[in-house]
Coordinates of C-alpha atoms (C1' of nucleotides) in Angstrom, one line a residue:
Chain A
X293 CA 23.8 2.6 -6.2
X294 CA 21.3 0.7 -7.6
X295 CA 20.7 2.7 -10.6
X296 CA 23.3 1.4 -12.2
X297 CA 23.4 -2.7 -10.7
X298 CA 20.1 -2.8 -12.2
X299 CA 19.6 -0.6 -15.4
X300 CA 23.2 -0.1 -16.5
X301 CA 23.8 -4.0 -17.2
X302 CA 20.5 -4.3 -19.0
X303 CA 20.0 -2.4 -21.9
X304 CA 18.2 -4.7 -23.4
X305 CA 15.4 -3.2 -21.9
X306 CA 13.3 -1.0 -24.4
X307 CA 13.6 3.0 -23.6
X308 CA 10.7 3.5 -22.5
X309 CA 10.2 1.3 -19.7
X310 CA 13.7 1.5 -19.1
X311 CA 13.4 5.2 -18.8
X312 CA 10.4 5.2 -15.9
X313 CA 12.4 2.3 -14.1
X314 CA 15.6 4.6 -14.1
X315 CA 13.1 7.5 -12.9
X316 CA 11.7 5.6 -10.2
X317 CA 15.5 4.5 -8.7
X318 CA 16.7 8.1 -8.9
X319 CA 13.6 9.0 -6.9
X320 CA 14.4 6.3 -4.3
X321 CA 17.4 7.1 -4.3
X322 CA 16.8 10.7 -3.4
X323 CA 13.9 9.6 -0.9
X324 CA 16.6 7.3 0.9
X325 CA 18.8 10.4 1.2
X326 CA 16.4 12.3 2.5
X327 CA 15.2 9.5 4.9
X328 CA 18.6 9.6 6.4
X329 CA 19.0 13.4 6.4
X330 CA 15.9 14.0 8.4
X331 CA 16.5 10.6 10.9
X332 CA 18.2 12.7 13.1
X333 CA 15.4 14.4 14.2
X334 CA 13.4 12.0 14.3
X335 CA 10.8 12.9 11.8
X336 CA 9.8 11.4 8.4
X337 CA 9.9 13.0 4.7
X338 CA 5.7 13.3 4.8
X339 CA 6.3 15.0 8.5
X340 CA 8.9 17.2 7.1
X341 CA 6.6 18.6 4.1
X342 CA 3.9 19.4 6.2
X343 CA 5.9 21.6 8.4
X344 CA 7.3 23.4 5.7
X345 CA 3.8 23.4 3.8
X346 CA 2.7 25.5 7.6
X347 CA 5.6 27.3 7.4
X348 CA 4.9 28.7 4.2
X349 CA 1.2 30.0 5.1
X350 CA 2.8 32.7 7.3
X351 CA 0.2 32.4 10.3
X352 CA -2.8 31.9 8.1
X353 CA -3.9 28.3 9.7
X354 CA -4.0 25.7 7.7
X355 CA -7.6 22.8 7.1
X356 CA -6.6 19.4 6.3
X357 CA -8.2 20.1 3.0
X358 CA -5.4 22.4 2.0
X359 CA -3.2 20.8 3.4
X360 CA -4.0 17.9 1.6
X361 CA -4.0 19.7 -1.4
X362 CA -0.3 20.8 -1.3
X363 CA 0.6 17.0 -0.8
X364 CA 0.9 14.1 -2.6
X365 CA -0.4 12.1 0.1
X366 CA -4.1 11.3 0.4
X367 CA -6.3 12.8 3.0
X368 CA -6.2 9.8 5.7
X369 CA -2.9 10.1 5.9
X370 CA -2.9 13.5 6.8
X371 CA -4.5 13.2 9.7
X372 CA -2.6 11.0 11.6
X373 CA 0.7 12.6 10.1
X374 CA -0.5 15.8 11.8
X375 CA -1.4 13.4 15.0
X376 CA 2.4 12.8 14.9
X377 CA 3.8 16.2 14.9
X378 CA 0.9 17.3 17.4
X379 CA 2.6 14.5 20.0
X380 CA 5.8 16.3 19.1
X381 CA 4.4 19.7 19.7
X382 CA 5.3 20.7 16.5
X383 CA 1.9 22.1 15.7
X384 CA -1.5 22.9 17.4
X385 CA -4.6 21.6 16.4
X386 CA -8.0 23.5 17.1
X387 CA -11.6 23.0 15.9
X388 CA -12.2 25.8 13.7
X389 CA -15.1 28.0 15.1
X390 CA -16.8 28.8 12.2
X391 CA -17.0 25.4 11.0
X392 CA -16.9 23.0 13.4
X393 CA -16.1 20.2 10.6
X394 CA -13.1 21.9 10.2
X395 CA -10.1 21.9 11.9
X396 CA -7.1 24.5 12.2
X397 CA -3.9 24.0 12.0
X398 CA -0.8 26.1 13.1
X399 CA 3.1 25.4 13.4
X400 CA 4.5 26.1 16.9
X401 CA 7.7 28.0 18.0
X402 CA 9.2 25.0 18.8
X403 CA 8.0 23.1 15.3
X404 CA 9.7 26.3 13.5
X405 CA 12.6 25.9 15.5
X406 CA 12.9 22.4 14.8
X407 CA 12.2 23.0 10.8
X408 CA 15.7 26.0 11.1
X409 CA 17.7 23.0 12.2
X410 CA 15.8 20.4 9.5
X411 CA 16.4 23.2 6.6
X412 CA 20.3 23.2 6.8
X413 CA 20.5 19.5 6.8
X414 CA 18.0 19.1 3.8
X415 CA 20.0 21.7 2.1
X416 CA 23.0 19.9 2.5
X417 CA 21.3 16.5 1.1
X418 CA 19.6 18.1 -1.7
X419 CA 23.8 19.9 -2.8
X420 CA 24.9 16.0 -2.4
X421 CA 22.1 15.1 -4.7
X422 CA 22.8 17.0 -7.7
X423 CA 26.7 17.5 -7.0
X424 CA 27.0 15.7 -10.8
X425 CA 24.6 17.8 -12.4
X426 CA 25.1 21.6 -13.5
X427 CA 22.9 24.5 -13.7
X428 CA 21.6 23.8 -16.9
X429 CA 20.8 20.1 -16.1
X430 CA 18.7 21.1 -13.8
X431 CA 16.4 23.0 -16.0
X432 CA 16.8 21.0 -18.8
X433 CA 15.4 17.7 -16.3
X434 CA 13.2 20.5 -15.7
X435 CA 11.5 20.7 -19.3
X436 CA 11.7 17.2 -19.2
X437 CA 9.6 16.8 -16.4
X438 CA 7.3 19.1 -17.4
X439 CA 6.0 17.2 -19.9
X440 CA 4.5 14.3 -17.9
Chain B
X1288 CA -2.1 16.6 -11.7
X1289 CA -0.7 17.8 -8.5
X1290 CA 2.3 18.9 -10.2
X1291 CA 1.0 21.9 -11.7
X1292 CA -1.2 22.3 -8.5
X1293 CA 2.5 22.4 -6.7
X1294 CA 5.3 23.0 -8.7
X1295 CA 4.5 26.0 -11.6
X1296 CA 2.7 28.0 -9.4
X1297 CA 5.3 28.0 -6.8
X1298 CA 8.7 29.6 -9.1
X1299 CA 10.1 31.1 -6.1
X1300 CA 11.6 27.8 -5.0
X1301 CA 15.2 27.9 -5.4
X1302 CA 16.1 25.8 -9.1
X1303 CA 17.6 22.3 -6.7
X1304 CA 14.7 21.5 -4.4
X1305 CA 12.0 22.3 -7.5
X1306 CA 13.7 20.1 -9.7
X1307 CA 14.0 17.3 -6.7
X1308 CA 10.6 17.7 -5.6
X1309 CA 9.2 17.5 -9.5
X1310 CA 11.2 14.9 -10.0
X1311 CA 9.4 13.2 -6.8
X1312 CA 5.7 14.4 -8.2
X1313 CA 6.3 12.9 -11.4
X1314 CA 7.7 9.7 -9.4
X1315 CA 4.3 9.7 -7.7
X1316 CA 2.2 10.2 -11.3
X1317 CA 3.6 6.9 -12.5
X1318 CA 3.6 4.8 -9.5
X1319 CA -0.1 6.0 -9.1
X1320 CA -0.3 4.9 -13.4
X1321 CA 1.3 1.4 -12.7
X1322 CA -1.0 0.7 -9.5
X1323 CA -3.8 1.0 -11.2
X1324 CA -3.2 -0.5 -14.1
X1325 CA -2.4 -3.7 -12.0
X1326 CA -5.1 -3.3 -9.9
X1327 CA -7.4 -5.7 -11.7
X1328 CA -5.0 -8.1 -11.2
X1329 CA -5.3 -7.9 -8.0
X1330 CA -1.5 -7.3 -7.5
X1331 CA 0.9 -4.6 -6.5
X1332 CA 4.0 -3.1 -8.5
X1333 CA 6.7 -4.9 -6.2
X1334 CA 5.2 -8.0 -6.4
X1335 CA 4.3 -7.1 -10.3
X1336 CA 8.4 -6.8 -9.9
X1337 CA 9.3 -10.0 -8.4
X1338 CA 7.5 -11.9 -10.8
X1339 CA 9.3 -10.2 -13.8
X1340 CA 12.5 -10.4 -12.3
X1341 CA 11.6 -14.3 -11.8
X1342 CA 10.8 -15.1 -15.6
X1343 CA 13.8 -13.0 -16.7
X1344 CA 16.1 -15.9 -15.3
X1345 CA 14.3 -18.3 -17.5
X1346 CA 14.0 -21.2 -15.0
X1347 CA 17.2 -20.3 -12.6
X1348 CA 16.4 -20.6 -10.0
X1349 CA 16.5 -17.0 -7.7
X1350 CA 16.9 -17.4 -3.8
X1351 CA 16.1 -14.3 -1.8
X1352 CA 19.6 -12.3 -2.0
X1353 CA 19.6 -12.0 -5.8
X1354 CA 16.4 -11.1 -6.0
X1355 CA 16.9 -8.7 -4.0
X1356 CA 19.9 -7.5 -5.5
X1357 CA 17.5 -6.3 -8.4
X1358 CA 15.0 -5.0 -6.5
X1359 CA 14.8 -1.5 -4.9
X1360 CA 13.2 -2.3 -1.2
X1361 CA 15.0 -4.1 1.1
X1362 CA 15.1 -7.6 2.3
X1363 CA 13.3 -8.0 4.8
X1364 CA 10.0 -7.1 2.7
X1365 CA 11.3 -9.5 0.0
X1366 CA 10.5 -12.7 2.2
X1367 CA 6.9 -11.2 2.1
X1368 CA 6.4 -10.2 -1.2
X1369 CA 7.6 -14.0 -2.1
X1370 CA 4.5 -15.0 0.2
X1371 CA 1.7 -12.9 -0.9
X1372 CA 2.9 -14.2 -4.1
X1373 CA 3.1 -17.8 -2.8
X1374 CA -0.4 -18.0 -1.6
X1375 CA -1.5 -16.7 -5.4
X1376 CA 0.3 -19.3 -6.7
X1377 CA 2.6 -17.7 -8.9
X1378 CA 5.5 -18.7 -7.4
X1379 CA 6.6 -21.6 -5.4
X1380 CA 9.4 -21.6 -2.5
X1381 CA 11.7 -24.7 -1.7
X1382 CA 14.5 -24.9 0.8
X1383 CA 17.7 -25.0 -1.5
X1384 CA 18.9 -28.5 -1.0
X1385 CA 22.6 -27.1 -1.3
X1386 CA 22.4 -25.0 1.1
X1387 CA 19.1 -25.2 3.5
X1388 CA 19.8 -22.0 4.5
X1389 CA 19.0 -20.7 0.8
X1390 CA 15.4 -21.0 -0.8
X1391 CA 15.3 -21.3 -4.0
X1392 CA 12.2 -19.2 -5.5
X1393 CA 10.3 -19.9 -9.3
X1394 CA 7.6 -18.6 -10.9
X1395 CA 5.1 -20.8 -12.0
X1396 CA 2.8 -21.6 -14.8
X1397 CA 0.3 -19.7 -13.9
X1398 CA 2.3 -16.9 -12.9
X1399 CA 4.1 -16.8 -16.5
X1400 CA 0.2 -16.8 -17.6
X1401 CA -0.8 -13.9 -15.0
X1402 CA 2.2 -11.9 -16.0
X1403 CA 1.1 -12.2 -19.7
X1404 CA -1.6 -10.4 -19.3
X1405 CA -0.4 -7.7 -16.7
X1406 CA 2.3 -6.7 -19.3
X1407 CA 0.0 -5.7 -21.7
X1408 CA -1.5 -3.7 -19.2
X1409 CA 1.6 -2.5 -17.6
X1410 CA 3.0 -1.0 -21.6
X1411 CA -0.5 0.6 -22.3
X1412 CA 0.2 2.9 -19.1
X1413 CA 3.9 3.3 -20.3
X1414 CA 2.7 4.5 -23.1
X1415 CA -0.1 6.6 -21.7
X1416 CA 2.7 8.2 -19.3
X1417 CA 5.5 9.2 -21.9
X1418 CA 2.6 10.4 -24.3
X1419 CA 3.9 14.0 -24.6
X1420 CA 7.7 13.3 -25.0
X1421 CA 9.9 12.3 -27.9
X1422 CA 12.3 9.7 -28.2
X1423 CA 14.9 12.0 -28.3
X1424 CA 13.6 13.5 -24.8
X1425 CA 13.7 10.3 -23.4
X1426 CA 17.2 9.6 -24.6
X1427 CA 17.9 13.1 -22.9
X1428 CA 16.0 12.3 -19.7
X1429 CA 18.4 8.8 -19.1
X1430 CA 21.0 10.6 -19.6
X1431 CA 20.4 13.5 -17.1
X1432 CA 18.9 10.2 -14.3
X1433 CA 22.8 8.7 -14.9
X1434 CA 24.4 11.6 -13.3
X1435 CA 22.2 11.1 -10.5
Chain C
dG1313 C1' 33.9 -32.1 18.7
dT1314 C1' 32.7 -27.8 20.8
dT1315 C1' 32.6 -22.9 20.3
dA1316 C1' 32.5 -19.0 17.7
dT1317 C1' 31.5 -16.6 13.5
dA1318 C1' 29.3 -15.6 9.2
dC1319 C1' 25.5 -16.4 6.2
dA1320 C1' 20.5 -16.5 4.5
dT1321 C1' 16.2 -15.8 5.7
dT1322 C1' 12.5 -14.7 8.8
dT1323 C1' 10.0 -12.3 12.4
dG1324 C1' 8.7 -8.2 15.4
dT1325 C1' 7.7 -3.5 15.8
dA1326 C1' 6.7 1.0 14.2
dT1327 C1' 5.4 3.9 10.6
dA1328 C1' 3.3 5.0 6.1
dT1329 C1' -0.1 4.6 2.7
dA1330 C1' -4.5 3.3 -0.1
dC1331 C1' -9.2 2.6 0.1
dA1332 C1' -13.6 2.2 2.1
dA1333 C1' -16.7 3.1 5.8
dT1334 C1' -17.9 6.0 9.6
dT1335 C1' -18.6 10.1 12.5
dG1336 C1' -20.0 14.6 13.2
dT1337 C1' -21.5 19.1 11.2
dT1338 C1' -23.7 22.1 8.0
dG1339 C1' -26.9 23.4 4.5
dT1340 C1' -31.2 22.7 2.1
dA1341 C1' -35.8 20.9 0.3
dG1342 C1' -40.2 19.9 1.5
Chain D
dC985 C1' -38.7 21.4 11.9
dT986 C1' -37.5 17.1 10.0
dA987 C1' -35.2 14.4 6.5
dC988 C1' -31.7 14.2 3.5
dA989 C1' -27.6 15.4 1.0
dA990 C1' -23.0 17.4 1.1
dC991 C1' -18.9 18.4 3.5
dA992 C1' -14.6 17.8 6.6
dA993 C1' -12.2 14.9 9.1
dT994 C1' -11.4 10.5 11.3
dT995 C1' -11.1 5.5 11.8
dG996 C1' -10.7 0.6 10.3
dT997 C1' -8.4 -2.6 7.5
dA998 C1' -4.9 -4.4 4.6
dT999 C1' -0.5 -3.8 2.6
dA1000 C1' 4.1 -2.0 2.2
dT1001 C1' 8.4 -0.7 4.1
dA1002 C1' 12.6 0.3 7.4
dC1003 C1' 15.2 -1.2 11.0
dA1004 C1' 16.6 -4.3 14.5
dA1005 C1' 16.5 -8.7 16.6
dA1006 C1' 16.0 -13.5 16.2
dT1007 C1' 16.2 -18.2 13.9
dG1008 C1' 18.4 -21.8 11.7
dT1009 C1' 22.4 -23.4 8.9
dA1010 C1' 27.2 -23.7 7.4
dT1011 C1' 32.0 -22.8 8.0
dA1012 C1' 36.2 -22.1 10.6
dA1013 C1' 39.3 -22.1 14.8
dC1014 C1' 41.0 -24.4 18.2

DNA sequence: GTTATACATTTGTATATACAATTGTTGTAG
DNA sequence: CTACAACAATTGTATATACAAATGTATAAC
């Protein structure tokens, strides 16, 4: 990977750059996985995350202004990311009643369907990701990352 | 940041996909950092990239495959990157005379002179970024990123 | 020498994203 | 009730990126 092509062969490179620049590899790294995990179905990461953002409101439809919130994507996105899943049928889009500036937003049968089959893959991907790293790795990259 | 907004209120996600999507939060946090620290420069952090890449061969030429070898995204952007950066005038672009199917890219004067003054920039936002972690937490951090 | 193959880069197309401007709706001050 | 500000979402524009196809050049097979 490119982790090591490009940070391994230069320490040279003070720690602390060097650190955020390692960070930022691992991360693409992960993404790329991910990318190729979810290509089957023909849906991107940002896609993916609002699907399971739905999923996890249990019924209770969803504004883009909470969606947004649970995102790390900015608010113009969100719109035409749920334009994408609407043309899948993935979710329903309705003005809200009450406030007409509002929108709601609902996962379908077929979008939760979809996300059971998505799940296992990502599963799979994230067990690949970490295969090197053991339980306590994880919460000690855990701390770490807490502290940014 | 969003990461308290999404990760530590959320502990019922399983210990693997927290970590992975923190780790992508955090990723997010510094690539928003770096962006806007180069956005008075009028520059973006790939293209912030290339040109560093460029001055660390000290006058070697680079032609497109090495430095892309050294960069994260893929070639096909690279040809790009090299012209937004062309029509600055930071770099200049001439067939490889060689091998005209090579170019053969440099940074110029007053990209050295540009990148001068980004990089003071660019280590006043490392610094702002790893403001709450120890040296010894960053050793720890590149060590848990290498068994990625 | 012509054809085929591999190499290095570029271009086309679709999607994603950042930022600013715009649209449509609601609430409020006078 | 009208004007104006605030809100929620959408749209426009520019840039970045992934992937595939295309271009142009060099090398090899025959």
């Amino acid at each position: 990977m490119n982790v090591e092509k490009i940070i391994k062969t230069e320490t040279e490179i003070p720690l602390i750059p060097r650190t955020l620049i390692h960070l930022t590899l691992v991360n693409a790294k992960i993404t790329e996985i991910f990318a190729s995990a979810l290509k089957p179905h023909d849906i991107s990461i940002q896609q993916f995350n609002v699907l399971r953002i739905l999923r996890g409101q249990k019924g209770k439809p969803s504004n883009l202004s909470t969606l947004n919130e649970r995102m790390v994507t900015k608010m113009s996105n969100t719109t035409r990311l749920v334009d994408k899943l609407l043309s899948k049928g993935y979710v329903d889009r309705i003005v809200c009643p009450s406030n007409r500036r509002k929108v709601e937003i609902n996962i379908t049968k077929d979008g939760l369907k979809a996300l059971k089959f998505m799940d296992a893959e990502m599963e799979k991907a994230n067990d690949f990701i970490v295969q090197d790293l053991t339980e306590q790795d994880l919460k000690q990259l855990n701390n770490l990352l807490n502290k940014f």
